[in-house]
mmCIF file of C-alpha atoms and ligand atoms in Angstrom:
data_model
loop_
_atom_site.group_PDB
_atom_site.id
_atom_site.type_symbol
_atom_site.label_atom_id
_atom_site.label_comp_id
_atom_site.label_asym_id
_atom_site.label_seq_id
_atom_site.Cartn_x
_atom_site.Cartn_y
_atom_site.Cartn_z
ATOM 1 C CA MET A 1 -16.334 -40.643 58.948
ATOM 2 C CA ALA A 2 -19.543 -41.459 57.196
ATOM 3 C CA ASP A 3 -20.019 -37.617 57.063
ATOM 4 C CA LEU A 4 -16.750 -37.231 55.263
ATOM 5 C CA ASP A 5 -17.523 -39.834 52.673
ATOM 6 C CA GLN A 6 -20.944 -38.305 52.081
ATOM 7 C CA LEU A 7 -19.538 -34.870 51.745
ATOM 8 C CA GLU A 8 -17.026 -36.203 49.253
ATOM 9 C CA THR A 9 -19.783 -37.930 47.243
ATOM 10 C CA GLU A 10 -21.893 -34.900 47.113
ATOM 11 C CA THR A 11 -19.108 -32.575 46.314
ATOM 12 C CA LEU A 12 -17.639 -34.602 43.538
ATOM 13 C CA ALA A 13 -21.178 -35.010 42.023
ATOM 14 C CA ARG A 14 -21.847 -31.308 42.144
ATOM 15 C CA ILE A 15 -18.426 -30.767 40.372
ATOM 16 C CA ALA A 16 -19.213 -33.410 37.775
ATOM 17 C CA ASP A 17 -22.667 -31.983 37.214
ATOM 18 C CA ALA A 18 -21.485 -28.493 36.732
ATOM 19 C CA ALA A 19 -22.840 -27.537 33.204
ATOM 20 C CA ASP A 20 -20.690 -24.492 32.695
ATOM 21 C CA LEU A 21 -17.755 -22.521 34.152
ATOM 22 C CA PRO A 22 -19.870 -20.333 36.605
ATOM 23 C CA ALA A 23 -21.628 -23.395 37.998
ATOM 24 C CA LEU A 24 -18.371 -25.092 38.393
ATOM 25 C CA ASP A 25 -16.873 -22.179 40.068
ATOM 26 C CA ALA A 26 -19.798 -22.015 42.628
ATOM 27 C CA ALA A 27 -19.226 -25.717 43.364
ATOM 28 C CA ARG A 28 -15.545 -24.897 43.979
ATOM 29 C CA VAL A 29 -16.332 -21.992 46.312
ATOM 30 C CA ALA A 30 -18.806 -24.069 48.228
ATOM 31 C CA ALA A 31 -16.173 -26.712 48.944
ATOM 32 C CA LEU A 32 -12.800 -24.891 48.879
ATOM 33 C CA GLY A 33 -13.757 -21.276 49.386
ATOM 34 C CA LYS A 34 -13.142 -19.408 52.666
ATOM 35 C CA GLN A 35 -16.588 -20.539 53.908
ATOM 36 C CA GLY A 36 -16.429 -23.771 52.076
ATOM 37 C CA SER A 37 -17.332 -27.216 53.481
ATOM 38 C CA VAL A 38 -13.859 -28.671 53.027
ATOM 39 C CA SER A 39 -12.203 -25.581 54.382
ATOM 40 C CA ALA A 40 -14.395 -25.721 57.405
ATOM 41 C CA LEU A 41 -13.103 -29.364 57.967
ATOM 42 C CA LEU A 42 -9.593 -28.263 57.572
ATOM 43 C CA LYS A 43 -10.014 -25.591 60.165
ATOM 44 C CA THR A 44 -11.151 -28.271 62.745
ATOM 45 C CA LEU A 45 -7.645 -29.795 62.602
ATOM 46 C CA GLY A 46 -6.393 -26.928 64.800
ATOM 47 C CA GLY A 47 -8.555 -27.984 67.666
ATOM 48 C CA MET A 48 -7.736 -31.795 67.710
ATOM 49 C CA THR A 49 -5.325 -33.654 69.872
ATOM 50 C CA PRO A 50 -2.130 -34.730 67.934
ATOM 51 C CA VAL A 51 -3.425 -38.229 67.877
ATOM 52 C CA GLN A 52 -6.831 -37.344 66.244
ATOM 53 C CA ARG A 53 -4.979 -34.942 63.949
ATOM 54 C CA GLN A 54 -2.762 -37.800 62.790
ATOM 55 C CA ALA A 55 -5.733 -39.935 61.794
ATOM 56 C CA GLU A 56 -7.988 -37.070 60.450
ATOM 57 C CA GLY A 57 -5.214 -34.891 58.908
ATOM 58 C CA PRO A 58 -4.508 -37.231 55.948
ATOM 59 C CA ARG A 59 -8.209 -37.942 55.436
ATOM 60 C CA ILE A 60 -9.256 -34.230 55.268
ATOM 61 C CA ASN A 61 -6.255 -33.297 53.250
ATOM 62 C CA GLY A 62 -6.808 -36.189 50.830
ATOM 63 C CA LEU A 63 -10.417 -34.961 50.373
ATOM 64 C CA ARG A 64 -9.231 -31.433 49.656
ATOM 65 C CA GLU A 65 -6.847 -32.703 47.091
ATOM 66 C CA ARG A 66 -9.417 -34.977 45.364
ATOM 67 C CA VAL A 67 -11.895 -32.160 45.240
ATOM 68 C CA ALA A 68 -9.320 -29.645 43.737
ATOM 69 C CA ALA A 69 -8.261 -32.208 41.138
ATOM 70 C CA ALA A 70 -11.852 -32.899 40.265
ATOM 71 C CA VAL A 71 -12.435 -29.057 39.796
ATOM 72 C CA ALA A 72 -9.428 -28.833 37.624
ATOM 73 C CA GLU A 73 -10.371 -31.757 35.509
ATOM 74 C CA ARG A 74 -13.957 -30.484 35.097
ATOM 75 C CA LYS A 75 -12.661 -26.991 34.200
ATOM 76 C CA GLU A 76 -10.495 -28.435 31.410
ATOM 77 C CA ALA A 77 -13.439 -30.400 29.962
ATOM 78 C CA LEU A 78 -15.732 -27.414 29.978
ATOM 79 C CA GLU A 79 -13.212 -25.220 28.432
ATOM 80 C CA ALA A 80 -12.463 -27.709 25.612
ATOM 81 C CA ALA A 81 -16.207 -28.141 25.055
ATOM 82 C CA ALA A 82 -16.672 -24.377 24.909
ATOM 83 C CA LEU A 83 -13.882 -24.124 22.369
ATOM 84 C CA ASN A 84 -15.491 -26.861 20.232
ATOM 85 C CA VAL A 85 -18.668 -24.965 20.271
ATOM 86 C CA ARG A 86 -17.042 -21.823 19.288
ATOM 87 C CA LEU A 87 -15.068 -23.447 16.415
ATOM 88 C CA ALA A 88 -18.264 -25.080 15.174
ATOM 89 C CA THR A 89 -20.144 -21.870 15.095
ATOM 90 C CA GLU A 90 -17.277 -19.810 13.599
ATOM 91 C CA ARG A 91 -16.710 -22.326 10.770
ATOM 92 C CA LEU A 92 -16.505 -20.810 7.330
ATOM 93 C CA ASP A 93 -17.058 -22.880 4.211
ATOM 94 C CA MET A 94 -14.405 -21.567 1.846
ATOM 95 C CA THR A 95 -15.860 -23.636 -0.933
ATOM 96 C CA LEU A 96 -19.122 -21.706 -1.004
ATOM 97 C CA PRO A 97 -19.726 -19.529 -4.138
ATOM 98 C CA LEU A 98 -19.408 -15.779 -3.841
ATOM 99 C CA ALA A 99 -22.362 -13.486 -3.902
ATOM 100 C CA ALA A 100 -23.167 -13.205 -7.593
ATOM 101 C CA SER A 101 -22.579 -9.481 -7.798
ATOM 102 C CA PRO A 102 -20.350 -7.850 -5.256
ATOM 103 C CA ARG A 103 -21.463 -4.324 -4.535
ATOM 104 C CA GLY A 104 -18.360 -2.345 -4.776
ATOM 105 C CA THR A 105 -16.243 -1.558 -7.931
ATOM 106 C CA VAL A 106 -12.698 -0.788 -8.516
ATOM 107 C CA HIS A 107 -11.899 2.822 -9.299
ATOM 108 C CA PRO A 108 -10.631 3.595 -12.736
ATOM 109 C CA VAL A 109 -7.430 5.037 -11.326
ATOM 110 C CA SER A 110 -6.770 1.852 -9.125
ATOM 111 C CA GLN A 111 -7.522 -0.234 -12.240
ATOM 112 C CA VAL A 112 -5.150 1.695 -14.496
ATOM 113 C CA MET A 113 -2.459 1.483 -11.813
ATOM 114 C CA ASP A 114 -2.872 -2.230 -11.758
ATOM 115 C CA GLU A 115 -2.799 -2.409 -15.644
ATOM 116 C CA LEU A 116 0.521 -0.322 -15.661
ATOM 117 C CA ALA A 117 2.064 -2.588 -13.000
ATOM 118 C CA GLU A 118 1.163 -5.540 -15.081
ATOM 119 C CA VAL A 119 2.651 -4.037 -18.412
ATOM 120 C CA PHE A 120 5.712 -2.964 -16.730
ATOM 121 C CA ALA A 121 6.299 -6.148 -14.727
ATOM 122 C CA ASP A 122 6.332 -7.969 -18.076
ATOM 123 C CA LEU A 123 9.244 -5.667 -19.099
ATOM 124 C CA GLY A 124 11.059 -6.386 -15.903
ATOM 125 C CA PHE A 125 10.221 -3.269 -13.922
ATOM 126 C CA ALA A 126 9.598 -3.437 -10.140
ATOM 127 C CA VAL A 127 7.271 -0.973 -8.367
ATOM 128 C CA ALA A 128 9.001 1.541 -6.161
ATOM 129 C CA THR A 129 7.341 3.924 -3.649
ATOM 130 C CA GLY A 130 8.216 7.127 -1.814
ATOM 131 C CA PRO A 131 6.515 9.322 0.625
ATOM 132 C CA GLU A 132 3.794 11.812 -0.223
ATOM 133 C CA ILE A 133 5.248 14.231 2.295
ATOM 134 C CA GLU A 134 8.671 14.791 0.710
ATOM 135 C CA ASP A 135 11.581 17.011 1.361
ATOM 136 C CA ASP A 136 12.753 19.796 -0.810
ATOM 137 C CA TRP A 137 15.844 17.960 -1.720
ATOM 138 C CA HIS A 138 14.244 14.857 -3.164
ATOM 139 C CA ASN A 139 11.422 16.792 -4.811
ATOM 140 C CA PHE A 140 13.457 19.511 -6.426
ATOM 141 C CA THR A 141 17.235 19.961 -5.665
ATOM 142 C CA ALA A 142 18.390 16.500 -6.549
ATOM 143 C CA LEU A 143 16.477 16.587 -9.743
ATOM 144 C CA ASN A 144 18.536 19.597 -10.856
ATOM 145 C CA ILE A 145 15.812 22.199 -9.790
ATOM 146 C CA PRO A 146 17.861 24.490 -7.476
ATOM 147 C CA GLU A 147 16.249 27.051 -5.324
ATOM 148 C CA SER A 148 16.105 29.869 -7.922
ATOM 149 C CA HIS A 149 14.859 27.627 -10.740
ATOM 150 C CA PRO A 150 11.757 28.798 -12.448
ATOM 151 C CA ALA A 151 10.403 25.266 -12.592
ATOM 152 C CA ARG A 152 9.885 25.514 -8.800
ATOM 153 C CA ALA A 153 7.326 28.370 -9.339
ATOM 154 C CA MET A 154 5.532 26.277 -12.139
ATOM 155 C CA HIS A 155 4.828 23.425 -9.578
ATOM 156 C CA ASP A 156 2.446 25.397 -7.340
ATOM 157 C CA THR A 157 3.848 23.592 -4.303
ATOM 158 C CA PHE A 158 2.158 23.016 -1.040
ATOM 159 C CA TYR A 159 4.810 23.608 1.589
ATOM 160 C CA PHE A 160 4.707 22.861 5.242
ATOM 161 C CA GLY A 161 5.608 25.324 7.848
ATOM 162 C CA ASP A 162 7.411 28.571 7.025
ATOM 163 C CA SER A 163 7.882 30.582 3.825
ATOM 164 C CA PRO A 164 8.690 28.759 0.662
ATOM 165 C CA THR A 165 11.861 30.847 0.223
ATOM 166 C CA GLY A 166 13.291 30.025 3.701
ATOM 167 C CA GLY A 167 14.892 26.920 4.791
ATOM 168 C CA GLU A 168 18.117 25.392 3.487
ATOM 169 C CA GLN A 169 18.744 22.434 1.255
ATOM 170 C CA SER A 170 20.591 19.323 2.185
ATOM 171 C CA SER A 171 22.163 16.881 -0.174
ATOM 172 C CA PRO A 172 24.335 13.793 0.259
ATOM 173 C CA SER A 173 26.915 15.385 -2.203
ATOM 174 C CA ASP A 174 27.355 18.871 -0.600
ATOM 175 C CA GLY A 175 29.325 17.832 2.433
ATOM 176 C CA GLY A 176 28.031 14.780 4.181
ATOM 177 C CA SER A 177 27.333 15.342 7.834
ATOM 178 C CA ALA A 178 27.022 19.038 7.526
ATOM 179 C CA ALA A 179 24.145 18.385 5.068
ATOM 180 C CA ALA A 180 22.470 15.872 7.237
ATOM 181 C CA SER A 181 22.259 18.158 10.250
ATOM 182 C CA ARG A 182 20.436 21.037 8.231
ATOM 183 C CA PRO A 183 16.805 21.282 8.723
ATOM 184 C CA LYS A 184 14.695 19.916 5.826
ATOM 185 C CA ARG A 185 11.844 21.792 4.402
ATOM 186 C CA MET A 186 8.909 19.463 3.750
ATOM 187 C CA LEU A 187 6.309 19.642 1.035
ATOM 188 C CA LEU A 188 3.592 17.609 -0.610
ATOM 189 C CA ARG A 189 5.506 16.029 -3.420
ATOM 190 C CA THR A 190 4.625 17.796 -6.682
ATOM 191 C CA HIS A 191 5.461 14.771 -8.927
ATOM 192 C CA THR A 192 6.572 11.204 -8.634
ATOM 193 C CA SER A 193 10.120 12.134 -9.868
ATOM 194 C CA PRO A 194 11.563 12.243 -6.354
ATOM 195 C CA VAL A 195 11.062 8.348 -6.211
ATOM 196 C CA GLN A 196 13.752 8.183 -8.908
ATOM 197 C CA VAL A 197 16.099 9.858 -6.549
ATOM 198 C CA ARG A 198 15.053 7.587 -3.768
ATOM 199 C CA ALA A 199 15.510 4.522 -5.955
ATOM 200 C CA MET A 200 18.946 5.606 -7.096
ATOM 201 C CA THR A 201 20.153 6.403 -3.655
ATOM 202 C CA SER A 202 18.812 3.273 -2.024
ATOM 203 C CA GLN A 203 19.679 0.382 -4.372
ATOM 204 C CA PRO A 204 22.791 -0.226 -6.516
ATOM 205 C CA PRO A 205 22.329 -0.087 -10.391
ATOM 206 C CA PRO A 206 21.142 -1.490 -12.699
ATOM 207 C CA LEU A 207 17.659 -0.365 -11.959
ATOM 208 C CA ARG A 208 14.199 -0.760 -13.677
ATOM 209 C CA VAL A 209 11.410 0.741 -11.594
ATOM 210 C CA ILE A 210 8.058 2.368 -11.961
ATOM 211 C CA ALA A 211 6.531 4.603 -9.301
ATOM 212 C CA PRO A 212 2.821 5.149 -9.389
ATOM 213 C CA GLY A 213 1.206 7.406 -6.706
ATOM 214 C CA ARG A 214 -0.451 10.477 -5.558
ATOM 215 C CA VAL A 215 0.958 14.043 -6.197
ATOM 216 C CA TYR A 216 -0.177 17.429 -5.191
ATOM 217 C CA ARG A 217 -0.300 20.933 -6.691
ATOM 218 C CA SER A 218 -2.214 24.034 -5.684
ATOM 219 C CA ASP A 219 -4.285 24.043 -8.820
ATOM 220 C CA SER A 220 -8.017 23.405 -9.478
ATOM 221 C CA ASP A 221 -10.139 23.636 -12.572
ATOM 222 C CA ALA A 222 -11.925 21.224 -15.109
ATOM 223 C CA THR A 223 -8.592 19.605 -15.979
ATOM 224 C CA HIS A 224 -6.565 20.062 -12.690
ATOM 225 C CA THR A 225 -7.330 18.796 -9.213
ATOM 226 C CA PRO A 226 -5.130 19.542 -6.100
ATOM 227 C CA MET A 227 -4.403 15.868 -5.748
ATOM 228 C CA PHE A 228 -3.841 13.688 -8.825
ATOM 229 C CA HIS A 229 -1.829 10.597 -9.882
ATOM 230 C CA GLN A 230 1.329 10.152 -11.769
ATOM 231 C CA ILE A 231 3.504 7.312 -12.660
ATOM 232 C CA GLU A 232 7.330 7.648 -12.969
ATOM 233 C CA GLY A 233 9.563 5.197 -14.833
ATOM 234 C CA LEU A 234 13.347 4.917 -14.447
ATOM 235 C CA VAL A 235 15.872 2.700 -16.064
ATOM 236 C CA ILE A 236 19.515 2.869 -15.159
ATOM 237 C CA ASP A 237 22.129 0.673 -16.740
ATOM 238 C CA ARG A 238 25.213 0.714 -18.823
ATOM 239 C CA GLY A 239 25.091 1.879 -22.455
ATOM 240 C CA ILE A 240 21.376 3.025 -22.208
ATOM 241 C CA HIS A 241 20.298 5.415 -25.040
ATOM 242 C CA LEU A 242 17.226 7.146 -26.457
ATOM 243 C CA GLY A 243 16.464 4.107 -28.611
ATOM 244 C CA HIS A 244 15.770 2.124 -25.450
ATOM 245 C CA LEU A 245 13.540 4.907 -24.211
ATOM 246 C CA LYS A 246 11.495 4.997 -27.479
ATOM 247 C CA TRP A 247 11.057 1.160 -27.641
ATOM 248 C CA THR A 248 10.008 0.946 -24.052
ATOM 249 C CA LEU A 249 7.319 3.615 -24.388
ATOM 250 C CA GLU A 250 6.074 2.264 -27.591
ATOM 251 C CA THR A 251 5.777 -1.233 -26.188
ATOM 252 C CA PHE A 252 4.167 0.122 -22.943
ATOM 253 C CA LEU A 253 1.682 2.349 -24.838
ATOM 254 C CA ARG A 254 0.687 -0.450 -27.233
ATOM 255 C CA ALA A 255 0.162 -2.850 -24.446
ATOM 256 C CA PHE A 256 -1.641 -0.270 -22.333
ATOM 257 C CA PHE A 257 -4.121 0.888 -24.988
ATOM 258 C CA GLU A 258 -4.319 -2.643 -26.301
ATOM 259 C CA ARG A 259 -3.800 -1.665 -29.839
ATOM 260 C CA ASP A 260 -0.979 -2.532 -32.255
ATOM 261 C CA ASP A 261 -1.450 0.615 -34.290
ATOM 262 C CA VAL A 262 -0.309 3.037 -31.566
ATOM 263 C CA VAL A 263 2.114 5.465 -33.082
ATOM 264 C CA LEU A 264 4.526 7.757 -31.125
ATOM 265 C CA ARG A 265 5.986 11.108 -32.006
ATOM 266 C CA LEU A 266 8.921 12.279 -29.919
ATOM 267 C CA ARG A 267 9.279 16.115 -29.782
ATOM 268 C CA PRO A 268 12.371 17.895 -28.257
ATOM 269 C CA SER A 269 11.435 19.460 -24.905
ATOM 270 C CA TYR A 270 12.975 20.600 -21.764
ATOM 271 C CA PHE A 271 12.965 19.128 -18.259
ATOM 272 C CA PRO A 272 15.657 20.112 -15.676
ATOM 273 C CA PHE A 273 16.227 16.443 -14.717
ATOM 274 C CA THR A 274 16.720 15.084 -18.261
ATOM 275 C CA GLU A 275 19.148 15.782 -21.128
ATOM 276 C CA PRO A 276 18.041 15.489 -23.857
ATOM 277 C CA SER A 277 14.309 15.714 -22.903
ATOM 278 C CA VAL A 278 11.580 14.657 -25.049
ATOM 279 C CA GLU A 279 7.725 15.043 -25.033
ATOM 280 C CA VAL A 280 5.812 12.155 -26.325
ATOM 281 C CA ASP A 281 2.696 12.452 -28.404
ATOM 282 C CA VAL A 282 0.482 9.556 -29.303
ATOM 283 C CA GLY A 283 -1.479 9.439 -32.571
ATOM 284 C CA TYR A 284 -5.247 9.250 -32.455
ATOM 285 C CA SER A 285 -8.039 8.692 -34.958
ATOM 286 C CA VAL A 286 -11.659 9.809 -34.861
ATOM 287 C CA GLU A 287 -14.206 7.160 -34.679
ATOM 288 C CA ASN A 288 -17.875 8.022 -34.437
ATOM 289 C CA GLY A 289 -16.969 11.549 -33.530
ATOM 290 C CA ARG A 290 -14.759 10.347 -30.648
ATOM 291 C CA ARG A 291 -10.981 10.347 -30.443
ATOM 292 C CA VAL A 292 -9.496 7.026 -29.964
ATOM 293 C CA ILE A 293 -5.836 6.159 -29.565
ATOM 294 C CA GLY A 294 -4.290 4.573 -32.632
ATOM 295 C CA GLY A 295 -3.574 5.753 -36.066
ATOM 296 C CA ALA A 296 -2.260 9.177 -36.821
ATOM 297 C CA GLU A 297 -5.044 11.526 -37.738
ATOM 298 C CA GLY A 298 -3.884 13.884 -34.912
ATOM 299 C CA TRP A 299 -1.445 13.953 -32.040
ATOM 300 C CA MET A 300 -2.018 14.059 -28.233
ATOM 301 C CA GLU A 301 0.789 14.580 -25.666
ATOM 302 C CA VAL A 302 0.924 11.821 -23.287
ATOM 303 C CA LEU A 303 4.294 11.693 -21.629
ATOM 304 C CA GLY A 304 7.365 13.578 -20.519
ATOM 305 C CA SER A 305 10.703 11.850 -20.723
ATOM 306 C CA GLY A 306 14.323 11.970 -21.484
ATOM 307 C CA MET A 307 17.902 10.691 -20.637
ATOM 308 C CA VAL A 308 18.621 11.107 -16.854
ATOM 309 C CA HIS A 309 20.654 14.229 -16.501
ATOM 310 C CA PRO A 310 24.266 13.610 -15.459
ATOM 311 C CA LYS A 311 23.849 16.083 -12.701
ATOM 312 C CA VAL A 312 21.061 14.072 -11.257
ATOM 313 C CA LEU A 313 23.043 10.822 -11.677
ATOM 314 C CA ARG A 314 25.985 12.565 -9.798
ATOM 315 C CA GLU A 315 23.682 13.908 -7.062
ATOM 316 C CA CYS A 316 22.548 10.384 -6.462
ATOM 317 C CA GLY A 317 26.047 9.075 -6.136
ATOM 318 C CA LEU A 318 26.330 7.504 -9.595
ATOM 319 C CA ASP A 319 29.152 8.070 -12.121
ATOM 320 C CA PRO A 320 27.615 9.382 -15.371
ATOM 321 C CA ASP A 321 30.541 7.878 -17.332
ATOM 322 C CA GLU A 322 29.616 4.428 -16.107
ATOM 323 C CA TRP A 323 25.795 4.574 -15.792
ATOM 324 C CA GLN A 324 23.200 6.129 -17.999
ATOM 325 C CA GLY A 325 19.503 5.990 -17.885
ATOM 326 C CA PHE A 326 16.092 7.151 -19.097
ATOM 327 C CA ALA A 327 13.156 8.408 -17.238
ATOM 328 C CA PHE A 328 9.549 9.210 -18.032
ATOM 329 C CA GLY A 329 6.527 10.579 -16.210
ATOM 330 C CA THR A 330 2.758 10.958 -16.905
ATOM 331 C CA GLY A 331 -0.497 11.498 -15.384
ATOM 332 C CA ILE A 332 -2.363 8.266 -14.539
ATOM 333 C CA ASP A 333 -5.733 10.071 -14.410
ATOM 334 C CA ARG A 334 -5.252 11.367 -17.923
ATOM 335 C CA LEU A 335 -4.308 7.843 -19.165
ATOM 336 C CA ALA A 336 -7.469 6.575 -17.663
ATOM 337 C CA MET A 337 -9.530 9.263 -19.303
ATOM 338 C CA LEU A 338 -7.911 8.637 -22.745
ATOM 339 C CA LYS A 339 -8.505 4.850 -22.440
ATOM 340 C CA TYR A 340 -11.804 4.742 -20.881
ATOM 341 C CA GLY A 341 -13.359 7.862 -22.477
ATOM 342 C CA MET A 342 -14.092 10.024 -19.406
ATOM 343 C CA ASP A 343 -13.997 13.739 -20.000
ATOM 344 C CA ASP A 344 -14.119 15.456 -16.596
ATOM 345 C CA LEU A 345 -11.236 14.955 -14.248
ATOM 346 C CA ARG A 346 -13.140 16.152 -11.249
ATOM 347 C CA ALA A 347 -15.617 13.324 -11.433
ATOM 348 C CA PHE A 348 -12.621 11.012 -10.473
ATOM 349 C CA PHE A 349 -12.596 12.439 -7.035
ATOM 350 C CA ASP A 350 -16.314 13.248 -6.363
ATOM 351 C CA GLY A 351 -17.238 9.817 -5.101
ATOM 352 C CA ASP A 352 -20.553 9.763 -6.950
ATOM 353 C CA LEU A 353 -21.813 6.210 -6.781
ATOM 354 C CA ARG A 354 -23.501 6.475 -10.094
ATOM 355 C CA TRP A 355 -20.239 7.421 -11.747
ATOM 356 C CA LEU A 356 -18.383 4.721 -9.881
ATOM 357 C CA ARG A 357 -20.875 1.989 -10.929
ATOM 358 C CA HIS A 358 -20.734 3.245 -14.487
ATOM 359 C CA TYR A 359 -16.935 3.528 -14.863
ATOM 360 C CA GLY A 360 -15.811 1.091 -12.047
ATOM 361 C CA PHE A 361 -14.353 -2.359 -12.666
ATOM 362 C CA ALA A 362 -15.423 -5.638 -11.338
ATOM 363 C CA ALA A 363 -13.503 -6.379 -8.139
ATOM 364 C CA LEU A 364 -12.338 -9.729 -8.997
ATOM 365 C CA ASP A 365 -11.224 -9.037 -12.556
ATOM 366 C CA VAL A 366 -7.402 -8.551 -12.152
ATOM 367 C CA PRO A 367 -5.787 -7.236 -15.271
ATOM 368 C CA THR A 368 -3.393 -9.555 -16.873
ATOM 369 C CA LEU A 369 -1.651 -9.292 -20.231
ATOM 370 C CA SER A 370 -2.560 -12.785 -21.197
ATOM 371 C CA GLY A 371 -6.209 -12.372 -20.170
ATOM 372 C CA GLY A 372 -6.584 -8.936 -21.531
ATOM 373 C CA LEU A 373 -5.891 -5.867 -19.355
ATOM 374 C CA SER A 374 -9.349 -4.318 -19.355
ATOM 375 C CA SER A 375 -11.713 -7.098 -20.318
HETATM 376 N N1 DAH B 1 7.926 15.148 -13.285
HETATM 377 C C1 DAH B 1 7.420 15.712 -14.546
HETATM 378 C C2 DAH B 1 6.119 16.496 -14.265
HETATM 379 O O1 DAH B 1 5.459 16.265 -13.185
HETATM 380 C C3 DAH B 1 7.082 14.691 -15.543
HETATM 381 C C4 DAH B 1 8.350 14.058 -16.066
HETATM 382 C C5 DAH B 1 8.909 14.456 -17.265
HETATM 383 C C6 DAH B 1 8.994 12.944 -15.408
HETATM 384 C C7 DAH B 1 10.092 14.098 -17.771
HETATM 385 C C8 DAH B 1 10.117 12.422 -15.920
HETATM 386 C C9 DAH B 1 10.619 12.944 -17.103
HETATM 387 O O2 DAH B 1 10.746 11.449 -15.428
HETATM 388 O O3 DAH B 1 11.767 12.367 -17.663
HETATM 389 O O4 DAH B 1 5.601 17.257 -15.001
#
């Protein structure tokens, strides 16, 4: 009897003194484990007479229960304490100032993409995206560039898999399920124009979207890299005409180049997916021997654009008698070069730290129209 009380006192004291979870577990095993002191007492019940067992049974079982409860309670307390210690050490003071000069810079291409998104958001355009691994139908056929069209050859396309002349086209308008079951030839998109098709086939008009992103062509020299960046714009609504296109591009280029004296010149051109098509030149002047956008001492081509071809509208399931639209596309890298005065496109993709530090933008300077796009 005294033994039992002493055992209880000692066991409970050891549990209460356990400084951490391993110590507590050791105390638990010493009492309740297979070879434990309390377990040994429980085993003695088997050898007792019924009368003895009636007296001892409740005492021993009571001891076991109190020990088990003490272990559980201590465990909870230790776990809570451990959590508090962890919370205290992992605390982060969000009010502390940032390092004065963060190391990295924002690449000019990312900066210009942010600037473009900001300018067009102000005009009510949403940003649309599409896959860089595109199928032939979205990249060409739906844009009125059928299999035999010479524009395909001009795009220097990277195809996946078999020969570029094999494979069949599929289109939602050429027979529904039959089209869907045909194999699709995949390629790296050669322009951002397929995002037009994706926008028109996935959302009901009216639409106002821009689609910045990477495009790929098998071409490489001082002014061409196999991967480069384009931005596509698309507006679909009722009663849209060339005047809307001209105003939009003028407003965009003035905001982007941050000059009110930006002058545009629209020249008739040809793109399979627009009719009429126009190429847009922007006027430049020469300041200190350098060309700067603004004025009209000379002209530089900056954009391709036009009214969305009725065939493209129809291919995307829109009725050209009800819906019209304009589209435009241009190279983001070139816009960046013109705005920030870089002259070698290849440097954009070299990853040279000196170049990045020189031309990069501070990570926390988000371009806004009100705060100045590039300042
Ligand atoms: N996709 C054309 C290219 O890569 C650029 C372009 C021209 C896009 C005219 C357009 C457009 O949306 O209307 O050369």
